[in-house]
Short mmCIF file of C-alpha atoms in Angstrom, two decimals:
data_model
loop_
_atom_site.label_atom_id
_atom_site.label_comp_id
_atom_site.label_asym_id
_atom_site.label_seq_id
_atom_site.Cartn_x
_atom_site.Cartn_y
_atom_site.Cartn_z
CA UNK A 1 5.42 -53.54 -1.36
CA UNK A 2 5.54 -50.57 -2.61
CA UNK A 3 2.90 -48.74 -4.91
CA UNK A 4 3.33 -49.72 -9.06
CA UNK A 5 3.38 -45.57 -9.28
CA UNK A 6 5.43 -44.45 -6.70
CA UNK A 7 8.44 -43.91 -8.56
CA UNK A 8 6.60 -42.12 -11.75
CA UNK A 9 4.76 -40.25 -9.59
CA UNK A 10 7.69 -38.66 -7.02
CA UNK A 11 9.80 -37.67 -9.69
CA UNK A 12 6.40 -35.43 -11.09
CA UNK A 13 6.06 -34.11 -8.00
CA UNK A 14 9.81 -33.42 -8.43
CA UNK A 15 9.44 -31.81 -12.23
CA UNK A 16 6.02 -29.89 -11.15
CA UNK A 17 8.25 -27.76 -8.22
CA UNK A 18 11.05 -27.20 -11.14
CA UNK A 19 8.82 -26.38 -14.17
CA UNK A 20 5.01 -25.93 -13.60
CA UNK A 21 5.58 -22.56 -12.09
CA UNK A 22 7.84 -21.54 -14.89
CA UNK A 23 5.19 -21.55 -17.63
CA UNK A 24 2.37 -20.83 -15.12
CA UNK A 25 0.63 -24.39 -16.06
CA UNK A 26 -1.40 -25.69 -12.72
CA UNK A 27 -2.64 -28.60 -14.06
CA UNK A 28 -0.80 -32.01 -13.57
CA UNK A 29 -2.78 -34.44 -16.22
CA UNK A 30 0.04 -37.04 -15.57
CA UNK A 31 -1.36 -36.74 -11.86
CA UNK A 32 -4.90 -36.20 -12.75
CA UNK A 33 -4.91 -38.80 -15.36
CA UNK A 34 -2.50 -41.56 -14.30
CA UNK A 35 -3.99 -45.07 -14.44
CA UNK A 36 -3.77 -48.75 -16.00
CA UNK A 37 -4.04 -49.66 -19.63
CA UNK A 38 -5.10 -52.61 -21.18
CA UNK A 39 -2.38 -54.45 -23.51
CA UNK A 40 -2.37 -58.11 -25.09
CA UNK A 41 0.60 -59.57 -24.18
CA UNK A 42 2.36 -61.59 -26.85
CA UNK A 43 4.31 -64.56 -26.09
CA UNK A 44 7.52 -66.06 -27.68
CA UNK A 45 6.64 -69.28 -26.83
CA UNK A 46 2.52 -69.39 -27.74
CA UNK A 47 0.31 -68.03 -30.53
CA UNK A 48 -2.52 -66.83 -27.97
CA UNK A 49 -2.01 -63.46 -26.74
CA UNK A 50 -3.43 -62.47 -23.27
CA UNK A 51 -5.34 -59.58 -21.71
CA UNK A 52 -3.07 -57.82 -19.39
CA UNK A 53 -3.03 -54.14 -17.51
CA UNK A 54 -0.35 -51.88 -17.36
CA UNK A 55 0.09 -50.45 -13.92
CA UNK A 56 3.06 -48.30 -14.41
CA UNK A 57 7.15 -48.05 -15.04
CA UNK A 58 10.01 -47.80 -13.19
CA UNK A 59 12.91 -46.61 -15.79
CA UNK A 60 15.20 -46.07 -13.14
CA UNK A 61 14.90 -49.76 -11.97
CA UNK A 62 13.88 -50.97 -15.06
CA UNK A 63 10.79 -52.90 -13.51
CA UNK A 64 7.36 -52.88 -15.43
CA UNK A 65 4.39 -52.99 -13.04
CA UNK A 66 1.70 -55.19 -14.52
CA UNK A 67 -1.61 -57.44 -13.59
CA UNK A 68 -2.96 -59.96 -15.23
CA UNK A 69 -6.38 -62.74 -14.47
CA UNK A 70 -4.51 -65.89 -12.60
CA UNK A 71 -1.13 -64.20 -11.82
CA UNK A 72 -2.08 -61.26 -10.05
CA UNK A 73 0.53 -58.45 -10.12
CA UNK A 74 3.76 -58.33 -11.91
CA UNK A 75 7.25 -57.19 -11.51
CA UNK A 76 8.28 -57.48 -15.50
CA UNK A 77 12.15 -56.85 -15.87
CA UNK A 78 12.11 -54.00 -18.66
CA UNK A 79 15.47 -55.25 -19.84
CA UNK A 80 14.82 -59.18 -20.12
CA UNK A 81 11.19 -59.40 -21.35
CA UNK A 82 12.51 -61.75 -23.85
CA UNK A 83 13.48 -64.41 -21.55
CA UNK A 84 10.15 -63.35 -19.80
CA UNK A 85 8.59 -64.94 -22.93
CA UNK A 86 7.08 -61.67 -23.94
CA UNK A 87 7.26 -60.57 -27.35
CA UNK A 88 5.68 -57.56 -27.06
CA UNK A 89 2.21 -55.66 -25.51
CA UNK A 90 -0.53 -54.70 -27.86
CA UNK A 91 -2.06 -51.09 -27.00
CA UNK A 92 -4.91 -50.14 -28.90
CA UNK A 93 -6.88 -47.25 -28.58
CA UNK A 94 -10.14 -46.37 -27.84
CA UNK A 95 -12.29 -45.53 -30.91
CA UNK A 96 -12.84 -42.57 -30.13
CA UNK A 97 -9.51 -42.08 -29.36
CA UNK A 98 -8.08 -43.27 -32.58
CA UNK A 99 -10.38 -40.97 -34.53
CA UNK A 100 -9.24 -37.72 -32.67
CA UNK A 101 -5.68 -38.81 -32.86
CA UNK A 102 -6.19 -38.93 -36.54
CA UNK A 103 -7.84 -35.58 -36.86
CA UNK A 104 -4.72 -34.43 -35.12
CA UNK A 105 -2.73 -36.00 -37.43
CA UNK A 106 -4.57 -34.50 -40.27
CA UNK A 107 -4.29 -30.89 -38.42
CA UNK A 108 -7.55 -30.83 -38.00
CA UNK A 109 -7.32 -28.60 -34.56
CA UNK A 110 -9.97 -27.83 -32.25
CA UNK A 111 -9.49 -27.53 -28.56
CA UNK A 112 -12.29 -30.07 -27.70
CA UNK A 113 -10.10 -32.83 -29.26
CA UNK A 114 -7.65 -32.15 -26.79
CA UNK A 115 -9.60 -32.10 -23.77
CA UNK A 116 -10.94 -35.51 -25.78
CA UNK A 117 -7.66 -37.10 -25.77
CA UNK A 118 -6.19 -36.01 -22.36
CA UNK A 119 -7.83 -38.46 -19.90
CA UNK A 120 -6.39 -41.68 -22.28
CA UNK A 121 -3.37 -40.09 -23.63
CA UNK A 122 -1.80 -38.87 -20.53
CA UNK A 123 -2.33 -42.70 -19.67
CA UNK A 124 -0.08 -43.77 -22.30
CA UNK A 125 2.44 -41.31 -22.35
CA UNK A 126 3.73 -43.20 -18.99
CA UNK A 127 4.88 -45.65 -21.05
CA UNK A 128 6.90 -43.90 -22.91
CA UNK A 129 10.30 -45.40 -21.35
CA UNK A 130 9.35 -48.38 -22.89
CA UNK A 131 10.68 -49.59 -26.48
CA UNK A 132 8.66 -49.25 -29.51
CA UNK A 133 9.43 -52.45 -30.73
CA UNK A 134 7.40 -53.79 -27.13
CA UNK A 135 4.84 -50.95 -26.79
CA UNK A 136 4.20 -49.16 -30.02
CA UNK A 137 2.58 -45.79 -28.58
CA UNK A 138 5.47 -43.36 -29.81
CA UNK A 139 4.22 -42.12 -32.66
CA UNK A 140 0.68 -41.41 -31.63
CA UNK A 141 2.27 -39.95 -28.75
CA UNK A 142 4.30 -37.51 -30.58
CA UNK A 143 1.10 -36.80 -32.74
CA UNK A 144 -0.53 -35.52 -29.72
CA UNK A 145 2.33 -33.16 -29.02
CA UNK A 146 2.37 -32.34 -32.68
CA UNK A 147 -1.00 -30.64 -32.33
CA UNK A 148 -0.20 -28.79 -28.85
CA UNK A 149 2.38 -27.08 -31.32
CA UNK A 150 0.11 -26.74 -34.07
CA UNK A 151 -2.64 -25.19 -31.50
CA UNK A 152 -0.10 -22.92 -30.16
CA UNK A 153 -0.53 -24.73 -26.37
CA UNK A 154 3.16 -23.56 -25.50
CA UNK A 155 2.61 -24.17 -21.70
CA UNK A 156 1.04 -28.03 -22.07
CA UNK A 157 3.85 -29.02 -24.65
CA UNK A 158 6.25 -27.75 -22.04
CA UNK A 159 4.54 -29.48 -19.74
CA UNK A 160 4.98 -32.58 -21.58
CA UNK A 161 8.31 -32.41 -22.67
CA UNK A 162 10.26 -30.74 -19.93
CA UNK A 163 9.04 -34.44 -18.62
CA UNK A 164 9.76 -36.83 -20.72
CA UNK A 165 13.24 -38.93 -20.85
CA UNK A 166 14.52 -36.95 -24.20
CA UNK A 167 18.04 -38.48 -24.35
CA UNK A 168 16.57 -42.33 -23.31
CA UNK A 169 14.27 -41.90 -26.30
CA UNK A 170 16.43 -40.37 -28.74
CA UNK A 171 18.21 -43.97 -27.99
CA UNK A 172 15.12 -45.33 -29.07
CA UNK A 173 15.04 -43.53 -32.46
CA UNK A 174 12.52 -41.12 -31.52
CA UNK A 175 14.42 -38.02 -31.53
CA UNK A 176 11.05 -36.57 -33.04
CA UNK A 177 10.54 -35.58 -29.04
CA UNK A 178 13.04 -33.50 -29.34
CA UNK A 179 13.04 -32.31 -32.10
CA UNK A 180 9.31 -31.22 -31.06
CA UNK A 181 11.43 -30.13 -27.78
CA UNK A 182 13.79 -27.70 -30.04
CA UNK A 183 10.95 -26.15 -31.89
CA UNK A 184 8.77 -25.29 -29.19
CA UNK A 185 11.65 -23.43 -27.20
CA UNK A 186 11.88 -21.44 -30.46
CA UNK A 187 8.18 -21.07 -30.50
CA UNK A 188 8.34 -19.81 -27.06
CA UNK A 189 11.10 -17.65 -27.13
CA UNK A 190 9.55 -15.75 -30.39
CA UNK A 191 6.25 -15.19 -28.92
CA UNK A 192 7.46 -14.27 -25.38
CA UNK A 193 11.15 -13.83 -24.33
CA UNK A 194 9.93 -14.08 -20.98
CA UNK A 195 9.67 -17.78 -21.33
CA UNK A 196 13.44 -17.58 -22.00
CA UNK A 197 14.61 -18.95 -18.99
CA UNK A 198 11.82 -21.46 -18.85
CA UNK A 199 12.75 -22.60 -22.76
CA UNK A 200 16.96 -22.71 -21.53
CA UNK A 201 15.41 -25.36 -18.73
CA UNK A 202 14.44 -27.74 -21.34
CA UNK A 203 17.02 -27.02 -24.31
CA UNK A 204 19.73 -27.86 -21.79
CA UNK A 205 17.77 -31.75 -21.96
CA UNK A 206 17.74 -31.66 -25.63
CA UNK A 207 21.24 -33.61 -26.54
CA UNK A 208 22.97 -32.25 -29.47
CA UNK A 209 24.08 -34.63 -32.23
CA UNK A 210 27.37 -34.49 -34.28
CA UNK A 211 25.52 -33.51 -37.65
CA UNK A 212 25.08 -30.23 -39.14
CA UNK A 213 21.27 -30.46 -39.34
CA UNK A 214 21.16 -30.10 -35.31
CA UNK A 215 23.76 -27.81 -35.54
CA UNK A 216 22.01 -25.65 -37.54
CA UNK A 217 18.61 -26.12 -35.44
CA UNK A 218 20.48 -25.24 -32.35
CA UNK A 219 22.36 -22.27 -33.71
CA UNK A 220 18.74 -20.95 -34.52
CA UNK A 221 17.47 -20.99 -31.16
CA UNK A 222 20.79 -19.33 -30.04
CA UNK A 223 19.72 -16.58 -32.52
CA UNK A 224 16.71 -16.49 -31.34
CA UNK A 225 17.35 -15.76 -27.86
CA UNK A 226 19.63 -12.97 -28.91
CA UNK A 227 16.93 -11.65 -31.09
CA UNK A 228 15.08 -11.35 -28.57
CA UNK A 229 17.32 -9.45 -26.06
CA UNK A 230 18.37 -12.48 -24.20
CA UNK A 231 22.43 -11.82 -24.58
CA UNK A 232 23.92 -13.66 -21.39
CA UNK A 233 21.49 -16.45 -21.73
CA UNK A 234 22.26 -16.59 -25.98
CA UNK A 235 26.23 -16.60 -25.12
CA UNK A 236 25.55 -19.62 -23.08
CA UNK A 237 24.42 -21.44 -26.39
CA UNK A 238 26.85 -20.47 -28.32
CA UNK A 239 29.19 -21.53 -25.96
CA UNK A 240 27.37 -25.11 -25.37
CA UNK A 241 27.11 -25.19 -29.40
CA UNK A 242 30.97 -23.99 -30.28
CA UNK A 243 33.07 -27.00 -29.10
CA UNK A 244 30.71 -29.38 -30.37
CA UNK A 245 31.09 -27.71 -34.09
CA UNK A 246 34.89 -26.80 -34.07
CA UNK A 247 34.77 -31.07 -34.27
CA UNK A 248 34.47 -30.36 -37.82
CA UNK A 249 37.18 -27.57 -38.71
CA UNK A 250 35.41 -27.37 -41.95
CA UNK A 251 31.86 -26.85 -40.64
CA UNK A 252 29.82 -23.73 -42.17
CA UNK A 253 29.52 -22.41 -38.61
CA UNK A 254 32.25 -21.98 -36.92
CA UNK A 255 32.70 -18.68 -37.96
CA UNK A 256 29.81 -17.54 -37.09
CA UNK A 257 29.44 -19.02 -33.46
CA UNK A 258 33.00 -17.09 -32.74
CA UNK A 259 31.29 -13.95 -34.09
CA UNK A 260 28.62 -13.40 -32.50
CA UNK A 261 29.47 -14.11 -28.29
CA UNK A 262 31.22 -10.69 -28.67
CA UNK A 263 28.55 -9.19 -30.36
CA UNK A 264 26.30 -10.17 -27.67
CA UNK A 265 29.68 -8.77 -25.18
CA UNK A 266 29.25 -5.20 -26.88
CA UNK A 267 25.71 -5.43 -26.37
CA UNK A 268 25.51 -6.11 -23.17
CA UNK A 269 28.16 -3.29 -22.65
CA UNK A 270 25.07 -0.83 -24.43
CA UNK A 271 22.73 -2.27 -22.00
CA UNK A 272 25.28 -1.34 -18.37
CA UNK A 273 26.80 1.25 -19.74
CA UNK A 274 24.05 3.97 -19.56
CA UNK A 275 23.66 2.49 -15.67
CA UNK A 276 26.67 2.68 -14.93
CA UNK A 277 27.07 6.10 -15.78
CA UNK A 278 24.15 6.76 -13.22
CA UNK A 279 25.44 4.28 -10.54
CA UNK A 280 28.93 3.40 -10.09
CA UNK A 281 27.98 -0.17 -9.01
CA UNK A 282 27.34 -0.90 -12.38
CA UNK A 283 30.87 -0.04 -13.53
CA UNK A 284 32.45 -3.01 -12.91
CA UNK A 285 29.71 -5.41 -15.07
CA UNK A 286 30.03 -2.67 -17.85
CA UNK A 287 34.12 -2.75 -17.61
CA UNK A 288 33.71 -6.74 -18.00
CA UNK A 289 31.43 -7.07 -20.63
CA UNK A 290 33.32 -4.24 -23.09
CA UNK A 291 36.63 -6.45 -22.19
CA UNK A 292 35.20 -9.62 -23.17
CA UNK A 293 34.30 -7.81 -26.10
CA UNK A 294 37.41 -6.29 -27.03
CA UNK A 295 39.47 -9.13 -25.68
CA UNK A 296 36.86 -11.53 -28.33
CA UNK A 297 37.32 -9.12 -31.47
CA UNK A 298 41.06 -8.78 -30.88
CA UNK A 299 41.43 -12.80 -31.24
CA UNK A 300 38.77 -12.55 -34.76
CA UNK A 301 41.04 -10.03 -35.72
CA UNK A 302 43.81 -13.12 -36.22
CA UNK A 303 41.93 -14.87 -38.10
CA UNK A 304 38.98 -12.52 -40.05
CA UNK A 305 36.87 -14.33 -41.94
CA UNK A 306 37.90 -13.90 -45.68
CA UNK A 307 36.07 -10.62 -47.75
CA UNK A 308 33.48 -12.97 -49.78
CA UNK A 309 31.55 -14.29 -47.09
CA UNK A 310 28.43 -13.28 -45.19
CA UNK A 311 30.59 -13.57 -41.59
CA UNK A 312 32.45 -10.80 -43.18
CA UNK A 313 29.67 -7.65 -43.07
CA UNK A 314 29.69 -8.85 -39.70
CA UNK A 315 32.77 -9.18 -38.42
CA UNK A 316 32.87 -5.51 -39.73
CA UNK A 317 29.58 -4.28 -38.23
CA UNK A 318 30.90 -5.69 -35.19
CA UNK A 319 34.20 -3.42 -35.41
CA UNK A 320 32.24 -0.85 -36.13
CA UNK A 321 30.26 -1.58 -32.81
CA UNK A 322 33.33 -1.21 -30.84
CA UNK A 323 34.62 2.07 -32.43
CA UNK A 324 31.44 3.51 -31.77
CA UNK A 325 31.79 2.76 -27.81
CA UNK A 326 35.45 3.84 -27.68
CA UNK A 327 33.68 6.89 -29.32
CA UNK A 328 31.17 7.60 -26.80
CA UNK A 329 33.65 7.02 -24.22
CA UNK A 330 35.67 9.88 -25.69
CA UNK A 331 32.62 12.00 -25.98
CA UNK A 332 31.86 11.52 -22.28
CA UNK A 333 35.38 13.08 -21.42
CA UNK A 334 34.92 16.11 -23.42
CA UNK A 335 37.35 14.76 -26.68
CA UNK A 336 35.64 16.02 -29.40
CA UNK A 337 38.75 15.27 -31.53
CA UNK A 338 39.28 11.03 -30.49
CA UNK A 339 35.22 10.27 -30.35
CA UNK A 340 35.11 12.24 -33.99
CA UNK A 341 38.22 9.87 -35.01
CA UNK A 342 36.32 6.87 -33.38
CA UNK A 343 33.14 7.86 -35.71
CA UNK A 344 34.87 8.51 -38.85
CA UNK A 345 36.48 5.08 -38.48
CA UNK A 346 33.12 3.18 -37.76
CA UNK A 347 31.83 4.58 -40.83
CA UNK A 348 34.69 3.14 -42.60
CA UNK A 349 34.46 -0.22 -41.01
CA UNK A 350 30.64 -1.26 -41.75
CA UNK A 351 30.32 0.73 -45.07
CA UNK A 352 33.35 -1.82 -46.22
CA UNK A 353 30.83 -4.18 -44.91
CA UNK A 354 27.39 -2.98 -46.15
CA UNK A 355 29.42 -3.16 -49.67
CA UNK A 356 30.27 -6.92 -49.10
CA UNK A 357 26.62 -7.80 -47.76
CA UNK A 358 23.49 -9.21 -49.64
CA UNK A 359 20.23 -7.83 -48.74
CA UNK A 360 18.87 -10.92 -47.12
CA UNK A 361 21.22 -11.33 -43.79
CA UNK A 362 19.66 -10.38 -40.71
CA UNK A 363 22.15 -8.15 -39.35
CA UNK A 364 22.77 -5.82 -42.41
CA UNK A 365 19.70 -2.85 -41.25
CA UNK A 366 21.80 -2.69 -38.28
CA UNK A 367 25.08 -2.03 -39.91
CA UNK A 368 22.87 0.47 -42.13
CA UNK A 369 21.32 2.31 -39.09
CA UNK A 370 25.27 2.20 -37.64
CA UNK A 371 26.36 3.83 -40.58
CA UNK A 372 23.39 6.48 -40.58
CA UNK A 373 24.40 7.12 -36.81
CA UNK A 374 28.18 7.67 -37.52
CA UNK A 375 27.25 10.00 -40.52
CA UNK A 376 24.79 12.34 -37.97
CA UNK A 377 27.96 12.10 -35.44
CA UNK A 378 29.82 13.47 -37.99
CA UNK A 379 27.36 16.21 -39.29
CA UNK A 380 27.22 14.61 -43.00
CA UNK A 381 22.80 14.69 -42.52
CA UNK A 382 22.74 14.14 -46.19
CA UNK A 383 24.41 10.90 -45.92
CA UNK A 384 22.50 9.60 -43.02
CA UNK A 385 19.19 10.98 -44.56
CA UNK A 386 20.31 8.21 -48.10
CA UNK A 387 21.27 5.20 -45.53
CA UNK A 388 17.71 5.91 -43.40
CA UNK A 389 15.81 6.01 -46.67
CA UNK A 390 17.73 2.56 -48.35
CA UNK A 391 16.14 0.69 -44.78
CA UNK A 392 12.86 1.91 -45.93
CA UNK A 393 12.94 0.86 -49.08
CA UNK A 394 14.63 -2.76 -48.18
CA UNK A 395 13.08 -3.43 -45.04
CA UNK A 396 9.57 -2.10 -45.14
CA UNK A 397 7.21 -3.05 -42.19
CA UNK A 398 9.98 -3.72 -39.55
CA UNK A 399 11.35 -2.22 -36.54
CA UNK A 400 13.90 -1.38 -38.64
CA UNK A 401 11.60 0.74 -41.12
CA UNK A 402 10.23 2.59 -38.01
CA UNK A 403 13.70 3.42 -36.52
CA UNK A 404 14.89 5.10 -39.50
CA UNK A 405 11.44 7.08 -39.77
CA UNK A 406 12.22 8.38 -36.16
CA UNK A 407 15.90 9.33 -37.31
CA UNK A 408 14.46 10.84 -40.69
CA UNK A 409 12.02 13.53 -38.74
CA UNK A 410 15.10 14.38 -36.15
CA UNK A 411 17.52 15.06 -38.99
CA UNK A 412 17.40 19.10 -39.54
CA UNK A 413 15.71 20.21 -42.46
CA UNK A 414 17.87 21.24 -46.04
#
């Protein structure tokens, strides 16, 4: 017969080769710390309750590995426990255990809790394919993955959660896991875009429901990722997110999520562009991406979105964008007379949309600095010299601040 673990413990050895290396977390506690727990099994049938062990899970099969005094070990059918006779199994905690869970709870962090909890939780948390209403361990589960969050231990809540069954227990009505799942790969992405690849890995687990509070969750780890530089791997969320919104053709974001892939096409086109001037074999990625881009705006352009929105500033930054590559383009040929055209028109397109923008969106420095740019292109230094001073004064203490202080000290002197 085979071992109660052997299932469990393949597919970790499968996980650890796809994620452990990823985050650079050695440690396998699910490994390290695997091992029976004590339950009280509750009967249909009889008032006493029984001491039993836990040996392990099967999901897959759903077979529950168990051994209890008298019967030895147990093949428990996951999906017919009722006609088993079982009501449910009875988990409690060690005292200690139960006290640092709390603390948790409380967020009352310390690392030593953790390394507390790790030798019983990790026990429990192989249980977690099992229903709450017949093990009732989700919530201090999630509690414990809570705190890694709360303690800022990116690479053991990855660990955790690029494990776990996300879509079998968002059927359970814990979709707190991934919830915890989607705010982590934010967490991660902010402090290190390096761990964007890593973070894609587990958001493509995450299922995405038809309401506008995931939407909105998802669209902000999109943004994220493109905050962060990560433009092919933010067009593939937008993409993944689109269809799933245009369900609702009245939904706040659909707008939006056609905006910005072609914003992430034109910068993308900024990024080859430069290499491509160096080395022809980046021509044809550069030629692609400014297509994609132009091909994108061309289809906004049938359908803008209307003067008294926020997608409006934009949409317009984004033309802007554009006329400011056909521009350069222009330049590079020796036209003085088209890129100076190009300019002038940029400076038309996101002033119209600085003018329709409130201070608060995130892309309106960057329309401002686009604006400042045009007006140096154009020799109006006066003009760029007011925009660069209007991002100090709005945007103080950003990258956005220090940008137009390094533009400021270029511009000549009256």
């Amino acid at each position: 017969m085979r071992q109660p673990l052997y299932f469990f413990f393949k597919w970790i050895l499968l996980a650890s080769t796809c994620f452990a290396p990823i985050t650079g977390f050695s440690q396998d506690y699910f490994k390290e710390y695997a091992g029976k727990i004590p339950v009280k099994v509750h009967y249909l049938k009889s008032a006493a309750a029984k001491p039993m062990n836990l040996l392990g899970i099967d999901a897959a099969r759903g077979i529950v590995y168990a051994e209890m005094e008298g019967a030895g070990r147990l093949e428990l059918e996951l999906r017919q426990l009722q006609r088993q006779n079982i009501e449910k199994f009875e988990f409690n905690w060690s005292r200690n255990g139960k006290t640092y869970l709390n603390y948790l709870a409380n967020e009352q962090y310390d690392p030593r809790v953790l390394t507390a909890l790790r030798p019983e939780v990790y026990k429990v948390m192989l249980f977690l394919d099992m229903p709450f209403q017949y093990l009732a361990i989700h919530d201090d589960c999630l509690t414990y993955i809570k705190g890694l969050l709360g303690m800022e231990q990116y690479n053991e809540a990855f660990y955790i959660l690029s494990r776990l069954n996300l879509a079998r227990l968002d059927e359970y009505g814990y979709r707190d896991f991934s919830e915890a799942a989607l705010e982590l790969c934010g967490k991660m992405i902010a402090s290190n875009p390096d761990t964007g690849k890593a973070s894609l890995a587990l958001l493509k687990r995450i299922s995405i429901r038809d309401n506008s509070g995931d939407h909105a969750s998802y669209l902000r780890l999109a943004d994220s990722l493109r905050n962060q530089g990560l433009y092919t791997e933010a067009i593939g969320e937008y993409a993944r997110l689109g269809p799933i919104v245009a369900k609702d053709p009245n939904s706040a974001f659909n707008q939006i999520l056609e905006i910005w892939p072609v914003y992430c096409y034109v910068k993308l086109y900024e990024i080859y562009a430069p290499a491509a001037a160096k080395d022809k074999r980046y021509a044809s990625a550069a030629s692609q991406m400014f297509n994609s881009a132009v091909q994108g705006l061309k289809k906004l352009d049938e359908n803008p979105p209307a003067r008294n929105t926020n997608e409006y500033s934009l949409y317009k930054l984004l033309r802007s964008l554009i006329r400011v590559q056909y521009a350069r383009q222009f330049e590079a040929r020796g036209d003085e007379y088209r890129a100076s055209e190009y300019y002038r028109e940029s400076v038309l397109e996101v002033t119209e949309g600085i003018v329709n923008a409130r201070i608060g969106l995130d892309w309106l420095p960057e329309s401002l600095l686009m604006a400042g740019d045009a007006y140096e292109k154009l020799d109006l230094h006066e003009a760029a010299k007011n925009v660069y001073n209007q991002v100090k004064v709005f945007f103080p203490k950003t990258k956005w601040e220090k940008m137009s202080l390094e533009r400021l000290a270029k511009l000549p002197q009256a």
